mmCIF file of C-alpha atoms and ligand atoms in Angstrom:
data_model
loop_
_atom_site.group_PDB
_atom_site.id
_atom_site.type_symbol
_atom_site.label_atom_id
_atom_site.label_comp_id
_atom_site.label_asym_id
_atom_site.label_seq_id
_atom_site.Cartn_x
_atom_site.Cartn_y
_atom_site.Cartn_z
ATOM 1 C CA MET A 185 -43.332 246.225 -158.791
ATOM 2 C CA ARG A 186 -41.441 243.949 -156.380
ATOM 3 C CA VAL A 187 -41.942 240.380 -157.570
ATOM 4 C CA LEU A 188 -40.656 237.114 -156.130
ATOM 5 C CA VAL A 189 -39.956 234.717 -159.003
ATOM 6 C CA THR A 190 -39.784 231.157 -157.727
ATOM 7 C CA GLY A 191 -37.803 228.930 -160.068
ATOM 8 C CA GLY A 192 -36.045 232.057 -161.344
ATOM 9 C CA ALA A 193 -32.872 230.100 -162.105
ATOM 10 C CA GLY A 194 -34.776 227.837 -164.506
ATOM 11 C CA PHE A 195 -35.494 227.966 -168.204
ATOM 12 C CA ILE A 196 -38.660 230.072 -168.164
ATOM 13 C CA GLY A 197 -38.017 231.737 -164.788
ATOM 14 C CA SER A 198 -34.676 233.184 -165.912
ATOM 15 C CA HIS A 199 -36.384 234.818 -168.897
ATOM 16 C CA VAL A 200 -39.119 236.161 -166.613
ATOM 17 C CA VAL A 201 -36.472 237.758 -164.385
ATOM 18 C CA ALA A 202 -34.803 239.358 -167.421
ATOM 19 C CA GLU A 203 -38.139 240.618 -168.749
ATOM 20 C CA LEU A 204 -39.112 242.134 -165.396
ATOM 21 C CA LEU A 205 -35.745 243.887 -165.127
ATOM 22 C CA ALA A 206 -36.141 245.222 -168.665
ATOM 23 C CA ARG A 207 -39.544 246.645 -167.714
ATOM 24 C CA GLY A 208 -38.133 248.401 -164.651
ATOM 25 C CA HIS A 209 -39.543 246.034 -162.001
ATOM 26 C CA GLN A 210 -37.648 244.600 -159.036
ATOM 27 C CA PRO A 211 -37.528 240.802 -159.255
ATOM 28 C CA SER A 212 -36.115 238.606 -156.510
ATOM 29 C CA VAL A 213 -35.626 234.853 -156.848
ATOM 30 C CA LEU A 214 -36.105 231.721 -154.789
ATOM 31 C CA ASP A 215 -34.695 228.599 -156.412
ATOM 32 C CA LEU A 216 -32.934 225.401 -155.382
ATOM 33 C CA ALA A 217 -30.297 226.165 -157.984
ATOM 34 C CA PRO A 218 -27.716 228.887 -157.329
ATOM 35 C CA PRO A 219 -27.710 231.952 -159.578
ATOM 36 C CA GLU A 220 -25.941 232.001 -162.891
ATOM 37 C CA PRO A 221 -24.815 235.600 -162.908
ATOM 38 C CA PRO A 222 -28.191 237.291 -162.321
ATOM 39 C CA GLY A 223 -28.877 240.875 -163.284
ATOM 40 C CA PRO A 224 -27.641 243.557 -160.912
ATOM 41 C CA GLY A 225 -29.842 244.124 -157.905
ATOM 42 C CA VAL A 226 -31.578 240.743 -157.997
ATOM 43 C CA GLU A 227 -31.834 239.261 -154.522
ATOM 44 C CA TRP A 228 -31.383 235.473 -154.485
ATOM 45 C CA THR A 229 -32.529 232.875 -152.011
ATOM 46 C CA VAL A 230 -31.065 229.448 -152.700
ATOM 47 C CA ALA A 231 -33.652 227.254 -150.990
ATOM 48 C CA ASP A 232 -36.206 224.537 -151.479
ATOM 49 C CA ILE A 233 -39.746 225.765 -152.155
ATOM 50 C CA ARG A 234 -40.742 223.460 -149.277
ATOM 51 C CA ASP A 235 -38.642 225.408 -146.743
ATOM 52 C CA PRO A 236 -41.166 227.511 -144.743
ATOM 53 C CA ALA A 237 -38.539 229.711 -143.111
ATOM 54 C CA ALA A 238 -36.933 230.584 -146.443
ATOM 55 C CA LEU A 239 -40.373 231.241 -147.955
ATOM 56 C CA ALA A 240 -41.371 233.542 -145.098
ATOM 57 C CA ARG A 241 -38.237 235.632 -145.693
ATOM 58 C CA ALA A 242 -38.565 235.600 -149.483
ATOM 59 C CA VAL A 243 -42.191 236.811 -149.632
ATOM 60 C CA ARG A 244 -41.668 239.638 -147.141
ATOM 61 C CA GLY A 245 -42.264 243.011 -148.777
ATOM 62 C CA VAL A 246 -43.110 241.775 -152.281
ATOM 63 C CA ASP A 247 -46.157 242.969 -154.227
ATOM 64 C CA ALA A 248 -46.729 239.676 -156.026
ATOM 65 C CA VAL A 249 -45.290 236.213 -156.600
ATOM 66 C CA CYS A 250 -44.593 234.637 -159.981
ATOM 67 C CA HIS A 251 -44.503 230.902 -159.251
ATOM 68 C CA GLN A 252 -42.390 229.009 -161.787
ATOM 69 C CA ALA A 253 -40.584 226.505 -159.539
ATOM 70 C CA ALA A 254 -41.740 222.962 -160.229
ATOM 71 C CA LYS A 255 -40.612 219.495 -161.057
ATOM 72 C CA VAL A 256 -41.370 219.263 -164.795
ATOM 73 C CA GLY A 257 -41.622 216.636 -167.545
ATOM 74 C CA LEU A 258 -43.114 213.157 -167.558
ATOM 75 C CA GLY A 259 -40.553 211.587 -165.228
ATOM 76 C CA ARG A 260 -39.083 208.091 -165.415
ATOM 77 C CA ASP A 261 -41.936 206.020 -164.018
ATOM 78 C CA PHE A 262 -44.581 206.029 -161.310
ATOM 79 C CA ALA A 263 -41.923 205.924 -158.594
ATOM 80 C CA ASP A 264 -41.441 209.659 -159.330
ATOM 81 C CA ALA A 265 -45.040 210.444 -158.302
ATOM 82 C CA PRO A 266 -44.413 211.299 -154.633
ATOM 83 C CA ASP A 267 -41.672 213.727 -155.623
ATOM 84 C CA TYR A 268 -43.870 215.518 -158.185
ATOM 85 C CA VAL A 269 -46.665 215.898 -155.648
ATOM 86 C CA SER A 270 -44.256 217.015 -152.961
ATOM 87 C CA VAL A 271 -42.494 219.740 -154.969
ATOM 88 C CA ASN A 272 -45.417 220.924 -157.058
ATOM 89 C CA ASP A 273 -48.362 220.674 -154.688
ATOM 90 C CA HIS A 274 -46.991 220.604 -151.159
ATOM 91 C CA GLY A 275 -44.509 223.270 -152.296
ATOM 92 C CA THR A 276 -47.309 225.437 -153.700
ATOM 93 C CA ALA A 277 -49.367 225.051 -150.514
ATOM 94 C CA LEU A 278 -46.386 226.170 -148.422
ATOM 95 C CA LEU A 279 -45.788 229.141 -150.731
ATOM 96 C CA LEU A 280 -49.444 230.176 -150.515
ATOM 97 C CA ALA A 281 -49.401 229.834 -146.723
ATOM 98 C CA ALA A 282 -46.328 232.085 -146.580
ATOM 99 C CA MET A 283 -48.065 234.640 -148.841
ATOM 100 C CA ALA A 284 -51.164 234.547 -146.632
ATOM 101 C CA GLY A 285 -48.948 235.098 -143.589
ATOM 102 C CA ALA A 286 -47.207 238.084 -145.160
ATOM 103 C CA GLY A 287 -50.327 239.607 -146.726
ATOM 104 C CA VAL A 288 -49.104 239.188 -150.323
ATOM 105 C CA GLY A 289 -52.259 239.286 -152.458
ATOM 106 C CA GLY A 290 -51.181 238.548 -156.056
ATOM 107 C CA LEU A 291 -49.994 235.383 -157.753
ATOM 108 C CA VAL A 292 -49.095 234.534 -161.322
ATOM 109 C CA LEU A 293 -48.856 230.784 -161.673
ATOM 110 C CA ALA A 294 -46.994 228.824 -164.338
ATOM 111 C CA GLY A 295 -49.936 226.686 -165.418
ATOM 112 C CA SER A 296 -49.940 224.187 -168.237
ATOM 113 C CA MET A 297 -52.087 223.010 -171.109
ATOM 114 C CA VAL A 298 -51.564 219.480 -169.761
ATOM 115 C CA VAL A 299 -54.547 220.119 -167.479
ATOM 116 C CA TYR A 300 -56.852 219.583 -170.495
ATOM 117 C CA GLY A 301 -55.683 216.107 -171.460
ATOM 118 C CA GLU A 302 -56.693 215.523 -175.066
ATOM 119 C CA GLY A 303 -57.528 218.690 -176.967
ATOM 120 C CA ARG A 304 -60.873 219.653 -178.434
ATOM 121 C CA TYR A 305 -62.484 217.251 -180.897
ATOM 122 C CA ASP A 306 -65.593 217.345 -183.040
ATOM 123 C CA CYS A 307 -67.431 214.426 -184.661
ATOM 124 C CA VAL A 308 -69.549 215.136 -187.746
ATOM 125 C CA ARG A 309 -72.457 213.232 -186.167
ATOM 126 C CA HIS A 310 -71.963 213.826 -182.435
ATOM 127 C CA GLY A 311 -70.512 217.339 -182.294
ATOM 128 C CA ARG A 312 -68.093 218.077 -179.458
ATOM 129 C CA VAL A 313 -66.848 214.806 -177.940
ATOM 130 C CA ARG A 314 -64.274 213.881 -175.314
ATOM 131 C CA PRO A 315 -62.248 210.812 -176.274
ATOM 132 C CA GLY A 316 -60.681 209.032 -173.288
ATOM 133 C CA PRO A 317 -57.072 207.878 -173.042
ATOM 134 C CA ARG A 318 -55.961 205.891 -176.086
ATOM 135 C CA ALA A 319 -55.863 202.110 -175.677
ATOM 136 C CA PRO A 320 -52.371 200.555 -175.525
ATOM 137 C CA GLY A 321 -53.458 198.056 -178.199
ATOM 138 C CA ASP A 322 -54.408 200.826 -180.629
ATOM 139 C CA LEU A 323 -51.118 202.607 -180.069
ATOM 140 C CA ALA A 324 -49.129 199.408 -180.546
ATOM 141 C CA ALA A 325 -50.965 198.834 -183.831
ATOM 142 C CA GLY A 326 -50.124 202.352 -185.020
ATOM 143 C CA ARG A 327 -53.679 203.646 -184.601
ATOM 144 C CA PHE A 328 -52.788 206.968 -183.044
ATOM 145 C CA GLU A 329 -55.855 209.114 -183.751
ATOM 146 C CA PRO A 330 -58.488 209.068 -181.004
ATOM 147 C CA LEU A 331 -61.875 208.155 -182.479
ATOM 148 C CA CYS A 332 -65.392 209.264 -181.597
ATOM 149 C CA PRO A 333 -66.479 207.445 -178.404
ATOM 150 C CA GLY A 334 -70.039 207.412 -179.816
ATOM 151 C CA CYS A 335 -69.579 206.078 -183.351
ATOM 152 C CA GLY A 336 -65.877 205.359 -183.891
ATOM 153 C CA ALA A 337 -65.614 207.986 -186.648
ATOM 154 C CA GLU A 338 -62.517 210.068 -187.221
ATOM 155 C CA LEU A 339 -62.527 213.383 -185.376
ATOM 156 C CA THR A 340 -61.501 216.905 -186.270
ATOM 157 C CA PRO A 341 -59.136 218.478 -183.705
ATOM 158 C CA GLY A 342 -59.741 222.112 -182.727
ATOM 159 C CA LEU A 343 -58.633 224.799 -180.285
ATOM 160 C CA VAL A 344 -59.266 224.312 -176.570
ATOM 161 C CA GLU A 345 -60.660 227.238 -174.603
ATOM 162 C CA GLU A 346 -60.037 227.942 -170.937
ATOM 163 C CA ASP A 347 -63.452 226.716 -169.830
ATOM 164 C CA ALA A 348 -62.908 223.220 -171.252
ATOM 165 C CA PRO A 349 -63.143 220.562 -168.523
ATOM 166 C CA ALA A 350 -59.872 219.436 -166.980
ATOM 167 C CA ASP A 351 -58.696 215.902 -167.686
ATOM 168 C CA PRO A 352 -55.094 215.411 -166.527
ATOM 169 C CA ARG A 353 -53.568 212.248 -167.973
ATOM 170 C CA ASN A 354 -50.388 211.747 -165.946
ATOM 171 C CA VAL A 355 -48.874 212.565 -162.560
ATOM 172 C CA TYR A 356 -47.258 215.831 -163.676
ATOM 173 C CA ALA A 357 -50.526 217.019 -165.230
ATOM 174 C CA THR A 358 -52.383 216.121 -162.042
ATOM 175 C CA THR A 359 -49.978 218.202 -159.964
ATOM 176 C CA LYS A 360 -50.284 221.184 -162.330
ATOM 177 C CA LEU A 361 -54.077 221.059 -162.019
ATOM 178 C CA ALA A 362 -53.858 220.748 -158.227
ATOM 179 C CA GLN A 363 -51.651 223.866 -158.166
ATOM 180 C CA GLU A 364 -54.493 225.818 -159.774
ATOM 181 C CA HIS A 365 -57.064 224.440 -157.341
ATOM 182 C CA LEU A 366 -54.826 225.288 -154.374
ATOM 183 C CA ALA A 367 -54.266 228.799 -155.706
ATOM 184 C CA ALA A 368 -58.009 229.282 -156.239
ATOM 185 C CA ALA A 369 -58.697 228.088 -152.686
ATOM 186 C CA TRP A 370 -56.038 230.505 -151.372
ATOM 187 C CA ALA A 371 -57.635 233.368 -153.323
ATOM 188 C CA ARG A 372 -61.102 232.586 -151.933
ATOM 189 C CA SER A 373 -59.877 232.422 -148.390
ATOM 190 C CA THR A 374 -57.595 235.499 -148.476
ATOM 191 C CA GLY A 375 -59.220 237.748 -151.092
ATOM 192 C CA GLY A 376 -56.125 237.279 -153.248
ATOM 193 C CA ARG A 377 -55.953 237.381 -157.049
ATOM 194 C CA VAL A 378 -54.459 234.706 -159.291
ATOM 195 C CA ILE A 379 -53.643 234.459 -162.957
ATOM 196 C CA SER A 380 -52.724 231.010 -164.220
ATOM 197 C CA LEU A 381 -50.910 231.109 -167.539
ATOM 198 C CA ARG A 382 -51.448 227.712 -169.121
ATOM 199 C CA TYR A 383 -48.309 227.455 -171.220
ATOM 200 C CA HIS A 384 -48.071 225.368 -174.323
ATOM 201 C CA ASN A 385 -44.800 223.813 -175.437
ATOM 202 C CA VAL A 386 -42.239 226.432 -174.513
ATOM 203 C CA TYR A 387 -38.880 226.448 -176.307
ATOM 204 C CA GLY A 388 -35.884 228.743 -176.681
ATOM 205 C CA ASP A 389 -32.536 229.711 -175.171
ATOM 206 C CA ARG A 390 -31.473 227.907 -171.987
ATOM 207 C CA MET A 391 -34.009 225.104 -172.424
ATOM 208 C CA PRO A 392 -32.776 222.182 -170.289
ATOM 209 C CA ARG A 393 -31.014 219.354 -172.128
ATOM 210 C CA ASP A 394 -32.724 216.034 -172.723
ATOM 211 C CA THR A 395 -33.586 214.262 -169.486
ATOM 212 C CA PRO A 396 -36.776 212.371 -168.612
ATOM 213 C CA TYR A 397 -37.950 215.769 -167.372
ATOM 214 C CA ALA A 398 -37.425 217.757 -170.583
ATOM 215 C CA GLY A 399 -39.704 218.764 -173.454
ATOM 216 C CA VAL A 400 -39.760 217.409 -176.997
ATOM 217 C CA ALA A 401 -37.956 220.382 -178.590
ATOM 218 C CA SER A 402 -35.041 219.743 -176.236
ATOM 219 C CA PHE A 403 -34.892 216.037 -177.175
ATOM 220 C CA PHE A 404 -34.628 216.936 -180.861
ATOM 221 C CA ARG A 405 -32.140 219.730 -180.337
ATOM 222 C CA SER A 406 -29.926 217.551 -178.102
ATOM 223 C CA ALA A 407 -29.957 214.721 -180.689
ATOM 224 C CA LEU A 408 -28.903 217.095 -183.473
ATOM 225 C CA GLU A 409 -26.067 218.360 -181.330
ATOM 226 C CA ARG A 410 -24.799 214.782 -181.077
ATOM 227 C CA GLY A 411 -25.055 214.374 -184.863
ATOM 228 C CA LEU A 412 -28.106 212.103 -184.525
ATOM 229 C CA PRO A 413 -31.495 212.472 -186.237
ATOM 230 C CA PRO A 414 -34.403 213.674 -184.079
ATOM 231 C CA ARG A 415 -36.523 210.593 -183.273
ATOM 232 C CA VAL A 416 -40.201 211.485 -183.670
ATOM 233 C CA PHE A 417 -42.798 209.473 -181.732
ATOM 234 C CA GLU A 418 -45.998 208.065 -183.254
ATOM 235 C CA ASP A 419 -46.347 209.145 -186.903
ATOM 236 C CA GLY A 420 -45.234 212.716 -186.296
ATOM 237 C CA ALA A 421 -48.700 214.183 -186.956
ATOM 238 C CA GLN A 422 -49.385 215.104 -183.300
ATOM 239 C CA ARG A 423 -50.398 218.765 -183.178
ATOM 240 C CA ARG A 424 -48.882 221.134 -180.636
ATOM 241 C CA ASP A 425 -48.376 224.842 -180.166
ATOM 242 C CA PHE A 426 -44.706 225.776 -179.761
ATOM 243 C CA VAL A 427 -44.406 229.130 -178.046
ATOM 244 C CA HIS A 428 -41.116 230.983 -177.652
ATOM 245 C CA VAL A 429 -39.830 231.520 -174.124
ATOM 246 C CA GLU A 430 -39.445 235.282 -174.672
ATOM 247 C CA ASP A 431 -43.153 235.500 -175.474
ATOM 248 C CA VAL A 432 -43.949 233.482 -172.351
ATOM 249 C CA ALA A 433 -41.795 235.826 -170.261
ATOM 250 C CA ALA A 434 -43.687 238.796 -171.705
ATOM 251 C CA ALA A 435 -46.983 237.050 -170.867
ATOM 252 C CA ASN A 436 -45.839 236.791 -167.246
ATOM 253 C CA ALA A 437 -45.015 240.498 -167.175
ATOM 254 C CA VAL A 438 -48.429 241.521 -168.554
ATOM 255 C CA ALA A 439 -50.145 239.083 -166.183
ATOM 256 C CA LEU A 440 -48.374 240.605 -163.178
ATOM 257 C CA ALA A 441 -49.396 244.072 -164.358
ATOM 258 C CA GLY A 442 -52.958 242.857 -164.981
ATOM 259 C CA LEU A 443 -53.517 241.130 -161.616
ATOM 260 C CA GLY A 444 -55.437 244.166 -160.362
ATOM 261 C CA GLU A 445 -58.122 243.523 -162.993
ATOM 262 C CA VAL A 446 -58.823 240.034 -161.656
ATOM 263 C CA PRO A 447 -61.757 240.140 -159.203
ATOM 264 C CA ALA A 448 -60.512 239.704 -155.630
ATOM 265 C CA GLY A 449 -60.840 236.134 -154.383
ATOM 266 C CA THR A 450 -60.629 234.514 -157.818
ATOM 267 C CA LEU A 451 -58.328 232.797 -160.297
ATOM 268 C CA ARG A 452 -58.426 233.520 -164.021
ATOM 269 C CA ALA A 453 -56.775 231.122 -166.468
ATOM 270 C CA TYR A 454 -55.187 232.126 -169.773
ATOM 271 C CA ASN A 455 -53.968 229.770 -172.455
ATOM 272 C CA THR A 456 -50.501 230.888 -173.493
ATOM 273 C CA GLY A 457 -49.582 229.709 -176.970
ATOM 274 C CA SER A 458 -48.398 231.123 -180.270
ATOM 275 C CA GLY A 459 -51.771 230.523 -181.927
ATOM 276 C CA GLU A 460 -49.880 228.813 -184.760
ATOM 277 C CA PRO A 461 -50.300 225.034 -184.326
ATOM 278 C CA HIS A 462 -47.709 222.708 -185.883
ATOM 279 C CA THR A 463 -47.135 218.991 -185.833
ATOM 280 C CA VAL A 464 -44.255 217.476 -183.895
ATOM 281 C CA GLY A 465 -42.927 216.171 -187.224
ATOM 282 C CA GLU A 466 -42.929 219.691 -188.704
ATOM 283 C CA MET A 467 -41.072 220.971 -185.682
ATOM 284 C CA ALA A 468 -38.437 218.233 -186.014
ATOM 285 C CA ARG A 469 -37.952 219.021 -189.711
ATOM 286 C CA ALA A 470 -37.731 222.790 -189.150
ATOM 287 C CA LEU A 471 -35.149 222.267 -186.435
ATOM 288 C CA ALA A 472 -33.076 219.739 -188.402
ATOM 289 C CA LEU A 473 -33.092 222.036 -191.428
ATOM 290 C CA ALA A 474 -32.004 225.063 -189.405
ATOM 291 C CA PHE A 475 -29.337 223.049 -187.604
ATOM 292 C CA GLY A 476 -28.064 221.568 -190.865
ATOM 293 C CA GLY A 477 -28.267 218.092 -189.319
ATOM 294 C CA PRO A 478 -29.753 214.741 -190.235
ATOM 295 C CA GLU A 479 -33.426 214.453 -191.263
ATOM 296 C CA PRO A 480 -35.781 213.325 -188.492
ATOM 297 C CA VAL A 481 -36.757 209.655 -188.185
ATOM 298 C CA VAL A 482 -40.407 208.826 -187.470
ATOM 299 C CA THR A 483 -40.285 205.838 -185.113
ATOM 300 C CA GLY A 484 -43.883 204.844 -184.324
ATOM 301 C CA ALA A 485 -42.861 204.598 -180.652
ATOM 302 C CA TYR A 486 -45.304 206.048 -178.131
ATOM 303 C CA ARG A 487 -45.734 206.916 -174.465
ATOM 304 C CA LEU A 488 -48.966 206.062 -172.683
ATOM 305 C CA GLY A 489 -49.157 209.445 -170.910
ATOM 306 C CA ASP A 490 -49.035 211.439 -174.153
ATOM 307 C CA VAL A 491 -52.066 213.007 -175.766
ATOM 308 C CA ARG A 492 -52.509 213.088 -179.522
ATOM 309 C CA HIS A 493 -53.402 216.703 -180.290
ATOM 310 C CA ILE A 494 -53.497 219.639 -177.948
ATOM 311 C CA THR A 495 -53.710 223.160 -179.258
ATOM 312 C CA ALA A 496 -55.483 225.972 -177.531
ATOM 313 C CA SER A 497 -56.903 229.329 -178.330
ATOM 314 C CA SER A 498 -54.912 232.129 -176.723
ATOM 315 C CA ALA A 499 -57.537 234.727 -177.712
ATOM 316 C CA ARG A 500 -58.357 235.521 -174.072
ATOM 317 C CA LEU A 501 -54.752 236.479 -173.349
ATOM 318 C CA ARG A 502 -54.622 238.654 -176.451
ATOM 319 C CA ASP A 503 -57.977 240.303 -175.817
ATOM 320 C CA GLU A 504 -57.875 240.855 -172.060
ATOM 321 C CA LEU A 505 -54.167 241.431 -171.426
ATOM 322 C CA ASP A 506 -53.209 242.799 -174.839
ATOM 323 C CA TRP A 507 -50.425 240.250 -175.268
ATOM 324 C CA ARG A 508 -49.073 239.363 -178.714
ATOM 325 C CA PRO A 509 -46.525 236.639 -179.471
ATOM 326 C CA ARG A 510 -43.627 238.201 -181.338
ATOM 327 C CA VAL A 511 -41.481 235.196 -182.311
ATOM 328 C CA ALA A 512 -42.914 233.331 -185.318
ATOM 329 C CA PHE A 513 -42.378 229.563 -185.691
ATOM 330 C CA ASP A 514 -39.755 229.611 -188.474
ATOM 331 C CA GLU A 515 -37.730 232.387 -186.915
ATOM 332 C CA GLY A 516 -38.002 230.820 -183.453
ATOM 333 C CA MET A 517 -36.875 227.378 -184.639
ATOM 334 C CA ALA A 518 -34.001 228.885 -186.645
ATOM 335 C CA ARG A 519 -32.845 230.677 -183.508
ATOM 336 C CA PHE A 520 -33.409 227.632 -181.298
ATOM 337 C CA ALA A 521 -31.244 225.475 -183.569
ATOM 338 C CA LYS A 522 -28.300 227.662 -182.539
ATOM 339 C CA SER A 523 -29.370 228.396 -178.941
ATOM 340 C CA PRO A 524 -27.372 227.332 -175.916
ATOM 341 C CA LEU A 525 -29.077 224.613 -173.856
ATOM 342 C CA ARG A 526 -28.594 224.154 -170.139
HETATM 343 N N1 NAD B 648 -41.262 224.204 -170.442
HETATM 344 C C1 NAD B 648 -42.538 224.069 -170.798
HETATM 345 O O1 NAD B 648 -42.833 223.789 -171.970
HETATM 346 C C2 NAD B 648 -43.646 224.251 -169.798
HETATM 347 C C3 NAD B 648 -44.963 224.055 -170.225
HETATM 348 C C4 NAD B 648 -45.998 224.231 -169.325
HETATM 349 C C5 NAD B 648 -45.720 224.621 -168.022
HETATM 350 N N2 NAD B 648 -44.439 224.793 -167.609
HETATM 351 C C6 NAD B 648 -44.207 225.223 -166.222
HETATM 352 O O2 NAD B 648 -43.298 226.319 -166.214
HETATM 353 C C7 NAD B 648 -42.564 226.322 -165.002
HETATM 354 C C8 NAD B 648 -41.078 226.467 -165.316
HETATM 355 O O3 NAD B 648 -40.654 225.338 -166.057
HETATM 356 P P1 NAD B 648 -39.282 225.298 -166.863
HETATM 357 O O4 NAD B 648 -39.569 224.677 -168.170
HETATM 358 O O5 NAD B 648 -38.624 226.616 -166.811
HETATM 359 O O6 NAD B 648 -38.464 224.211 -166.005
HETATM 360 P P2 NAD B 648 -37.016 224.291 -165.318
HETATM 361 O O7 NAD B 648 -36.762 222.940 -164.739
HETATM 362 O O8 NAD B 648 -36.013 224.890 -166.218
HETATM 363 O O9 NAD B 648 -37.249 225.339 -164.148
HETATM 364 C C9 NAD B 648 -37.800 224.985 -162.919
HETATM 365 C C10 NAD B 648 -36.997 225.679 -161.827
HETATM 366 O O10 NAD B 648 -37.572 225.303 -160.571
HETATM 367 C C11 NAD B 648 -36.539 224.998 -159.686
HETATM 368 N N3 NAD B 648 -37.000 224.030 -158.705
HETATM 369 C C12 NAD B 648 -37.345 222.737 -158.925
HETATM 370 N N4 NAD B 648 -37.658 222.134 -157.779
HETATM 371 C C13 NAD B 648 -37.515 223.078 -156.806
HETATM 372 C C14 NAD B 648 -37.695 223.069 -155.395
HETATM 373 N N5 NAD B 648 -38.061 221.952 -154.755
HETATM 374 N N6 NAD B 648 -37.478 224.201 -154.725
HETATM 375 C C15 NAD B 648 -37.065 225.347 -155.370
HETATM 376 N N7 NAD B 648 -36.871 225.411 -156.685
HETATM 377 C C16 NAD B 648 -37.094 224.286 -157.398
HETATM 378 C C17 NAD B 648 -35.425 224.404 -160.530
HETATM 379 O O11 NAD B 648 -34.162 224.522 -159.878
HETATM 380 C C18 NAD B 648 -35.522 225.232 -161.800
HETATM 381 O O12 NAD B 648 -34.655 226.350 -161.735
HETATM 382 C C19 NAD B 648 -42.941 225.045 -164.276
HETATM 383 O O13 NAD B 648 -43.898 225.356 -163.295
HETATM 384 C C20 NAD B 648 -43.560 224.179 -165.352
HETATM 385 O O14 NAD B 648 -44.505 223.281 -164.824
HETATM 386 C C21 NAD B 648 -43.389 224.614 -168.475
HETATM 387 ZN ZN1 ZN B 649 -69.424 210.284 -183.479
#
């Protein structure tokens, strides 16, 4: 299969390229960043995803596109919003227009679990409930758990499924949701097929270093490298699903192979997680232990755009695309403690 991987120079994209090569496919790459020695036979376009001429050339002759290029992370402040929308949404619209022009009918999108906002919660009296964003006053007072909007009782967090309503809580999340809507609109209008892989917290080799755009595992790993303890927000009991980048790359490969099963004109979403939820505090401890560095410090600090618990069921991906995560949490963190960052 000839596959254009946008963002193929990035953390996840570079693993997708390697995985496709290993499976005998022909990946090509479009990325703003120049190649770090790519595999033999990989054609590179160093260009902005918002460059229509470069896109038109890059999509010519491919069977499908694997769209990883994006501006990621939470950003510095709201002044970043126009840039997120420009790269992630305008960029996706331009990519889809180029695909429509060239008659490319398949897309695998790097989606995100951030589209759900808070995870799934159940109240003993009210059943499934949807707590809104947490109040700044509660966070400042160290009350981190969202409570039942009906009765104020404590809630039990559970696994989100793909049909849960979307509730993006920050600019990045909004742009990731809009990417899915744009892709679905493209599919309807062209008869194309889309799979959106809603990744959980991806970690592993070549994860970018700590910047306002990086993920939590990178913050902890970068601190340890400097001899500093990982600084854990809130009380450390936030639940996440940390999925290894090699498993995410394999999910992209099976999604590309499975595009033909998606009904023409539609998008199908798949949660992409390890299925093994852990708290952020557990992750910090596992990493510090494997690194042989200082114990994590739980700071009580918080960010307004963060959600408390978000863990999803990846049963659909296992059942329909026969994908299995291979890197378990302990092994993955032990490897990540020694991995090169970018
Ligand atoms: N890392 C995670 O935990 C995670 C979780 C959910 C979703 N995702 C999604 O996965 C995808 C890949 O993320 P990543 O973690 O590998 O990030 P990354 O920053 O390592 O990779 C993104 C790549 O996109 C490229 N890029 C950025 N802006 C561009 C532009 N204007 N034109 C062309 N290329 C551009 C960058 O150069 C980079 O190589 C993104 O779509 C992201 O939203 C990541
Ligand atoms: Zn209740």
